[in-house]
Tab-separated table of C-alpha atoms in Angstrom:
chain	number	residue	atom	x	y	z
A	239	MET	CA	0.000	0.000	0.000
A	240	LYS	CA	1.326	3.414	-0.907
A	241	TYR	CA	1.562	5.930	1.870
A	242	SER	CA	1.619	8.959	-0.387
A	243	TYR	CA	-1.930	10.173	-0.789
A	244	LYS	CA	-2.756	12.686	-3.492
A	245	ILE	CA	-5.469	15.199	-2.846
A	246	ASP	CA	-8.334	14.752	-5.262
A	247	SER	CA	-9.170	18.410	-5.570
A	248	ILE	CA	-8.449	21.896	-4.343
A	249	LYS	CA	-11.849	21.790	-2.631
A	250	ALA	CA	-10.497	19.550	0.156
A	251	LEU	CA	-7.640	21.971	0.834
A	252	LYS	CA	-10.047	24.914	1.027
A	253	GLU	CA	-12.379	23.014	3.361
A	254	ILE	CA	-9.490	22.029	5.652
A	255	SER	CA	-8.258	25.624	5.902
A	256	GLN	CA	-11.833	26.730	6.660
A	257	MET	CA	-12.120	24.081	9.408
A	258	THR	CA	-8.815	25.226	10.892
A	259	LYS	CA	-9.993	28.852	10.923
A	260	GLU	CA	-13.224	27.812	12.643
A	261	ALA	CA	-11.295	25.889	15.308
A	262	LEU	CA	-9.051	28.893	15.972
A	263	THR	CA	-11.884	31.462	16.214
A	264	ASN	CA	-13.948	32.043	19.305
A	265	THR	CA	-17.720	32.511	19.029
A	266	LEU	CA	-20.560	32.563	21.547
A	267	ASN	CA	-21.215	28.815	21.661
A	268	LYS	CA	-17.543	27.773	21.707
A	269	VAL	CA	-15.145	27.201	24.579
A	270	GLU	CA	-11.384	26.898	24.654
A	271	ILE	CA	-10.202	23.283	24.524
A	272	PHE	CA	-7.601	23.981	27.204
A	273	PRO	CA	-6.867	27.366	28.857
A	274	HIS	CA	-4.546	29.704	26.929
A	275	THR	CA	-4.281	27.487	23.827
A	276	GLY	CA	-6.367	29.537	21.394
A	277	CYS	CA	-8.146	26.440	20.082
A	278	TYR	CA	-11.947	26.455	20.360
A	279	LEU	CA	-14.677	23.851	19.976
A	280	ASN	CA	-18.429	23.734	20.449
A	281	GLU	CA	-19.076	23.551	24.194
A	282	ALA	CA	-21.602	20.695	24.052
A	283	SER	CA	-19.351	18.587	21.799
A	284	LEU	CA	-16.316	19.148	24.005
A	285	ARG	CA	-18.171	18.263	27.210
A	286	ALA	CA	-19.661	15.133	25.632
A	287	LEU	CA	-16.211	13.990	24.494
A	288	GLN	CA	-14.714	14.682	27.915
A	289	ILE	CA	-17.476	12.761	29.693
A	290	SER	CA	-17.326	9.759	27.366
A	291	ASN	CA	-13.508	9.592	27.554
A	292	VAL	CA	-12.836	10.381	31.220
A	293	ASN	CA	-9.546	8.476	31.563
A	294	ASN	CA	-9.032	7.566	27.904
A	295	TRP	CA	-6.745	10.160	26.321
A	296	ARG	CA	-6.543	8.246	23.017
A	297	GLY	CA	-10.312	8.249	22.633
A	298	LEU	CA	-10.405	11.933	23.493
A	299	ILE	CA	-7.717	12.729	20.910
A	300	ASN	CA	-9.526	10.753	18.220
A	301	GLY	CA	-12.859	12.366	19.064
A	302	LEU	CA	-11.453	15.897	19.032
A	303	PHE	CA	-9.649	15.543	15.718
A	304	VAL	CA	-12.681	13.919	14.099
A	305	GLN	CA	-14.867	16.692	15.535
A	306	ILE	CA	-12.614	19.384	14.069
A	307	TYR	CA	-11.569	17.879	10.726
A	308	GLY	CA	-14.078	15.078	10.083
A	309	ASN	CA	-13.332	12.859	7.084
A	310	HIS	CA	-10.660	15.275	5.868
A	311	LEU	CA	-8.163	13.627	8.231
A	312	LYS	CA	-7.387	11.243	5.383
A	313	TYR	CA	-5.714	14.167	3.570
A	314	MET	CA	-3.659	15.156	6.615
A	315	SER	CA	-0.604	14.130	8.601
A	316	VAL	CA	1.256	15.403	11.657
A	317	LYS	CA	4.082	17.083	9.755
A	318	GLY	CA	2.547	17.390	6.297
A	319	SER	CA	4.893	14.913	4.672
A	320	ARG	CA	4.250	12.529	1.763
A	321	GLY	CA	1.961	14.934	-0.056
A	322	ASN	CA	-0.408	15.466	2.879
A	323	ILE	CA	-1.538	18.662	4.562
A	324	SER	CA	-0.079	19.266	8.018
A	325	ILE	CA	-2.335	19.660	11.033
A	326	ASP	CA	-2.230	23.170	12.497
A	327	LYS	CA	0.289	23.484	15.371
A	328	LYS	CA	-2.064	25.470	17.632
A	329	ILE	CA	-4.708	22.774	17.341
A	330	MET	CA	-2.103	20.070	17.964
A	331	MET	CA	-0.811	21.852	21.088
A	332	GLY	CA	-4.307	22.531	22.426
A	333	ILE	CA	-5.357	18.909	22.108
A	334	TYR	CA	-1.981	17.732	23.455
A	335	LYS	CA	-2.328	19.892	26.586
A	336	LEU	CA	-5.847	18.584	27.169
A	337	ALA	CA	-4.677	14.967	26.760
A	338	LYS	CA	-1.695	15.674	29.026
A	339	SER	CA	-4.100	16.870	31.724
A	340	ILE	CA	-5.652	13.383	31.661
A	341	ASP	CA	-2.368	11.461	31.541
A	342	THR	CA	0.581	13.406	32.945
A	343	ASN	CA	3.055	10.823	31.612
A	344	LEU	CA	2.003	11.440	27.994
A	345	GLN	CA	5.005	12.332	25.818
A	346	TRP	CA	4.861	14.515	22.690
A	347	GLU	CA	6.222	11.665	20.524
A	348	THR	CA	3.518	9.272	21.746
A	349	PHE	CA	0.885	11.903	21.025
A	350	GLN	CA	2.248	12.449	17.504
A	351	ASP	CA	2.266	8.697	16.855
A	352	CYS	CA	-1.366	8.459	17.948
A	353	VAL	CA	-2.397	11.334	15.659
A	354	GLY	CA	-0.382	9.865	12.774
A	355	LYS	CA	-2.107	6.506	13.202
A	356	LEU	CA	-5.493	8.225	13.287
A	357	CYS	CA	-4.786	9.988	9.979
A	358	SER	CA	-3.392	6.867	8.294
A	359	ASN	CA	-6.356	4.779	9.506
A	360	LYS	CA	-8.728	7.284	7.904
A	361	ARG	CA	-6.760	6.983	4.638
A	362	ARG	CA	-6.757	3.193	4.770
A	363	LYS	CA	-10.465	2.954	5.603
A	364	GLY	CA	-11.272	5.411	2.823
A	365	THR	CA	-9.462	3.311	0.214
A	366	GLN	CA	-11.039	0.115	1.567
A	367	LYS	CA	-14.505	1.653	1.179
A	368	GLU	CA	-13.695	2.723	-2.389
A	369	GLU	CA	-12.513	-0.797	-3.263
A	370	LYS	CA	-15.601	-2.332	-1.653
A	371	ASN	CA	-17.880	0.033	-3.594
A	372	LYS	CA	-16.104	-0.892	-6.843
A	373	LYS	CA	-16.665	-4.602	-6.127
A	374	ILE	CA	-20.347	-4.032	-5.300
A	375	ASN	CA	-20.847	-2.009	-8.482
A	376	GLN	CA	-19.179	-4.777	-10.504
A	377	ILE	CA	-21.468	-7.406	-8.942
A	378	ILE	CA	-24.532	-5.293	-9.710
A	379	ILE	CA	-23.433	-4.900	-13.330
A	380	ASP	CA	-22.751	-8.638	-13.638
A	381	THR	CA	-26.144	-9.648	-12.206
A	382	ALA	CA	-27.960	-7.081	-14.312
A	383	THR	CA	-26.507	-8.507	-17.509
A	384	THR	CA	-27.282	-12.160	-16.644
A	385	ILE	CA	-31.029	-11.780	-15.990
A	386	THR	CA	-32.988	-12.573	-19.136
A	387	GLU	CA	-36.587	-12.703	-17.892
A	388	PRO	CA	-38.522	-9.661	-16.724
A	389	ILE	CA	-39.323	-9.331	-13.043
A	390	VAL	CA	-42.939	-10.215	-12.336
A	391	HIS	CA	-44.581	-8.220	-9.579
A	392	ASN	CA	-47.832	-9.423	-8.063
A	393	PRO	CA	-49.682	-6.414	-6.574
A	394	GLU	CA	-51.485	-8.670	-4.060
A	395	VAL	CA	-48.159	-9.575	-2.457
A	396	SER	CA	-46.889	-6.860	-0.127
A	397	HIS	CA	-43.155	-7.602	-0.375
A	398	PRO	CA	-41.109	-6.056	-3.208
A	399	PRO	CA	-40.083	-8.154	-6.217
A	400	GLN	CA	-36.878	-10.112	-5.852
A	401	LEU	CA	-34.202	-10.961	-8.363
A	402	LEU	CA	-34.136	-14.746	-8.393
A	403	PRO	CA	-33.060	-17.300	-10.962
A	404	PRO	CA	-35.934	-18.340	-13.298
A	405	LYS	CA	-36.646	-21.695	-11.564
A	406	LYS	CA	-36.753	-20.165	-8.098
A	407	ARG	CA	-38.997	-17.347	-9.333
A	408	LYS	CA	-41.403	-19.865	-10.824
A	409	ILE	CA	-41.516	-21.860	-7.580
A	410	GLN	CA	-41.974	-18.680	-5.551
A	411	ASN	CA	-44.846	-17.523	-7.769
A	412	GLN	CA	-46.536	-20.932	-7.441
A	413	ARG	CA	-46.223	-20.821	-3.647
A	414	SER	CA	-47.576	-17.283	-3.573
A	415	GLU	CA	-50.590	-18.292	-5.670
A	416	GLN	CA	-51.235	-21.327	-3.445
A	417	TYR	CA	-51.042	-19.129	-0.361
A	418	HIS	CA	-53.594	-16.667	-1.744
A	419	GLN	CA	-55.927	-19.477	-2.858
A	420	ASN	CA	-55.766	-21.081	0.591
A	421	LYS	CA	-56.352	-17.699	2.200
A	422	MET	CA	-59.458	-17.121	0.061
A	423	VAL	CA	-60.818	-20.611	0.820
A	424	SER	CA	-60.248	-20.341	4.573
A	425	GLY	CA	-61.302	-16.690	4.859
């Protein structure tokens, strides 16, 4: 797997810079992540993350970065190497100080490794989803070209029509007819 990840468009870069500006600007409903860091987040989101990750600094780090950058983490890295965009230093320091308040033994290198893994996991999961979608689309195309008979839909039956091989469809239609005949006789 290649670790260099090319940005698909300029749009992602613009959105990331906009997200960084939002995280570094204070508004009425935002609070500072950690005192004197200059990094702000929605108060309700921050409190929810802190409550759900009381002693888990890794979970808190992951939650904060996902809250700030979302799916754009796949375009980012700690230092901006290998064709990726670097994460803003103020945001990194703010989140690091908050995580350090949970675990006083947390080292900067460990924190950077955790953030790097988070970004690379987002890249890997993104490519896995793309590959899975390609396989699903190929299967849909293959099944669409192999069906030769039209799909028969009986309006009396409440379930939607199903794509079945011709023999199974015939058997299913016979069973459905028998069911309705028995229902009419008994009812």
